């Protein structure tokens, strides 16, 4: 059984994951509007990943006999300066999420909830991948100054990304 505090914090994280999903979907819409279909695809897959992260928390709360309570999703930005700015904001956001996951882990330790600690370890590892993947794209974009033929090639590459539900693979 989850403690009330653990249950509340896990519910808050469902909301944070849905906010992330909405954030990336908004980026995807913006990228479509400026003709970067590959980057738009990458962000749409990112959106799907965040939904899968949210549902993993959802299922876990149910599995532990807790109560899922969905909260309102606050507004997300709609506009960015350019593609470098978008990936900078993505990296910044993923670093914030890493902080949230680490805080959840701290709470699981304080609550002596060993099962939650084991569950949260998946997210700790996932965040390493999330940050490193975004950093790689950002480095490439900076290399070509976010424009010209280089950008065209990167956008083509980002078009290849497909959704793989990592929550059921690991
Ligand atoms: Fe759910 Fe991008 O972390």
Coordinates of C-alpha atoms and ligand atoms in Angstrom, one line a residue:
X1 CA 0.0 0.0 0.0
X2 CA 1.2 3.5 -0.9
X3 CA 1.4 6.1 1.8
X4 CA -0.8 9.1 1.2
X5 CA 2.3 11.3 0.6
X6 CA 3.7 8.9 -2.0
X7 CA 0.3 8.6 -3.7
X8 CA 0.0 12.3 -4.0
X9 CA 3.5 12.8 -5.3
X10 CA 3.0 10.0 -7.9
X11 CA -0.2 11.6 -9.0
X12 CA 1.6 15.0 -9.4
X13 CA 4.1 13.2 -11.6
X14 CA 1.3 11.9 -13.9
X15 CA 0.4 15.5 -14.4
X16 CA 4.0 16.6 -15.0
X17 CA 4.3 13.9 -17.7
X18 CA 1.1 15.0 -19.4
X19 CA 2.3 18.6 -19.3
X20 CA 5.5 17.4 -21.0
X21 CA 3.5 15.6 -23.6
X22 CA 1.4 18.7 -24.3
X23 CA 4.6 20.9 -24.3
X24 CA 6.2 18.7 -27.0
X25 CA 3.0 18.5 -29.0
X26 CA 2.9 22.3 -29.1
X27 CA 6.5 22.3 -30.3
X28 CA 5.5 19.8 -33.0
X29 CA 2.7 22.1 -34.2
X30 CA 5.1 25.0 -34.3
X31 CA 7.7 23.1 -36.2
X32 CA 5.1 22.0 -38.7
X33 CA 4.2 25.7 -39.1
X34 CA 7.8 26.6 -40.1
X35 CA 8.2 23.7 -42.5
X36 CA 10.4 21.4 -40.4
X37 CA 8.4 18.2 -40.8
X38 CA 11.3 16.0 -39.6
X39 CA 11.7 17.9 -36.3
X40 CA 7.9 18.0 -36.0
X41 CA 7.9 14.2 -36.3
X42 CA 10.6 13.9 -33.6
X43 CA 8.6 16.1 -31.2
X44 CA 5.4 14.1 -31.9
X45 CA 7.2 10.9 -31.0
X46 CA 8.5 12.7 -27.9
X47 CA 4.8 13.5 -27.1
X48 CA 3.9 9.8 -27.4
X49 CA 6.8 8.9 -25.1
X50 CA 5.6 11.3 -22.4
X51 CA 2.1 9.7 -22.6
X52 CA 3.7 6.3 -22.1
X53 CA 5.6 7.7 -19.1
X54 CA 2.4 9.1 -17.6
X55 CA 0.5 5.8 -18.1
X56 CA 3.3 3.8 -16.4
X57 CA 2.8 6.0 -13.3
X58 CA -1.0 5.5 -13.7
X59 CA -0.7 1.7 -13.8
X60 CA 1.7 1.7 -10.9
X61 CA -0.6 3.6 -8.6
X62 CA -3.4 1.2 -9.4
X63 CA -1.1 -1.8 -8.9
X64 CA -0.2 -0.6 -5.5
X65 CA -3.8 -0.2 -4.5
X66 CA -3.7 3.6 -4.7
X67 CA -6.1 6.1 -6.2
X68 CA -5.3 7.9 -9.5
X69 CA -6.4 11.5 -9.5
X70 CA -6.0 13.5 -12.7
X71 CA -5.2 17.2 -12.3
X72 CA -5.7 20.0 -14.8
X73 CA -2.9 20.5 -17.3
X74 CA -1.7 24.1 -17.3
X75 CA -1.0 26.1 -20.5
X76 CA 2.1 25.4 -22.6
X77 CA 4.1 27.9 -24.8
X78 CA 3.1 28.1 -28.4
X79 CA 6.0 29.9 -30.0
X80 CA 9.8 29.8 -30.0
X81 CA 12.6 31.8 -31.7
X82 CA 14.1 29.0 -33.9
X83 CA 15.0 25.3 -33.9
X84 CA 18.0 25.8 -31.7
X85 CA 15.8 27.6 -29.1
X86 CA 13.3 24.7 -29.2
X87 CA 16.0 22.1 -28.5
X88 CA 17.5 24.3 -25.8
X89 CA 14.1 24.5 -24.1
X90 CA 13.7 20.8 -24.5
X91 CA 17.0 20.1 -22.8
X92 CA 16.2 22.5 -20.0
X93 CA 12.8 20.9 -19.6
X94 CA 14.2 17.4 -19.4
X95 CA 16.7 18.6 -16.7
X96 CA 13.7 19.8 -14.7
X97 CA 12.0 16.5 -15.1
X98 CA 15.2 14.7 -13.9
X99 CA 15.0 16.9 -10.8
X100 CA 11.4 15.9 -10.3
X101 CA 12.2 12.2 -10.6
X102 CA 15.1 12.6 -8.2
X103 CA 12.8 14.3 -5.7
X104 CA 10.3 11.4 -6.0
X105 CA 13.2 9.0 -5.3
X106 CA 14.1 11.1 -2.2
X107 CA 10.5 10.8 -1.0
X108 CA 10.4 7.0 -1.6
X109 CA 13.5 6.8 0.5
X110 CA 12.0 9.0 3.3
X111 CA 8.8 6.9 3.2
X112 CA 10.9 3.7 3.3
X113 CA 9.0 2.5 0.2
X114 CA 11.4 0.1 -1.3
X115 CA 9.0 -1.0 -4.0
X116 CA 8.6 2.6 -5.2
X117 CA 12.3 3.0 -5.2
X118 CA 12.7 0.0 -7.5
X119 CA 9.9 1.3 -9.8
X120 CA 11.4 4.9 -9.9
X121 CA 14.8 3.5 -10.9
X122 CA 13.4 3.0 -14.4
X123 CA 12.7 6.7 -14.7
X124 CA 16.2 7.6 -13.3
X125 CA 17.8 5.6 -16.1
X126 CA 15.3 6.9 -18.7
X127 CA 16.2 10.5 -17.8
X128 CA 19.8 9.8 -18.6
X129 CA 18.8 8.7 -22.1
X130 CA 16.3 11.6 -22.5
X131 CA 19.0 14.2 -21.7
X132 CA 21.7 12.6 -23.8
X133 CA 19.5 12.2 -26.9
X134 CA 18.4 15.8 -26.8
X135 CA 22.0 17.1 -26.1
X136 CA 23.2 15.2 -29.2
X137 CA 20.6 16.8 -31.5
X138 CA 21.3 20.2 -30.0
X139 CA 25.1 19.8 -30.6
X140 CA 24.4 18.9 -34.2
X141 CA 22.1 21.9 -34.7
X142 CA 24.6 24.3 -33.2
X143 CA 27.3 22.8 -35.5
X144 CA 25.3 23.9 -38.6
X145 CA 24.0 27.1 -36.8
X146 CA 20.5 25.8 -37.2
X147 CA 20.2 26.6 -40.9
X148 CA 20.9 25.8 -44.5
X149 CA 21.8 22.5 -45.9
X150 CA 22.9 21.2 -42.5
X151 CA 19.5 21.8 -41.1
X152 CA 17.9 20.2 -44.1
X153 CA 20.0 17.0 -43.4
X154 CA 19.2 17.0 -39.7
X155 CA 15.5 17.5 -40.3
X156 CA 15.6 14.5 -42.7
X157 CA 17.2 12.5 -40.0
X158 CA 14.7 13.5 -37.4
X159 CA 11.9 12.3 -39.7
X160 CA 13.2 8.7 -39.2
X161 CA 12.3 8.6 -35.5
X162 CA 9.5 6.0 -34.7
X163 CA 7.7 5.4 -31.5
X164 CA 8.9 2.5 -29.5
X165 CA 7.2 2.0 -26.1
X166 CA 10.2 1.7 -23.9
X167 CA 8.0 1.4 -20.8
X168 CA 7.1 -2.2 -21.8
X169 CA 10.6 -3.0 -23.1
X170 CA 12.7 -2.5 -20.1
Ligands
LIG1 FE1 8.9 11.8 -19.1 FE2 10.8 13.4 -21.1 O1 10.5 12.6 -19.4

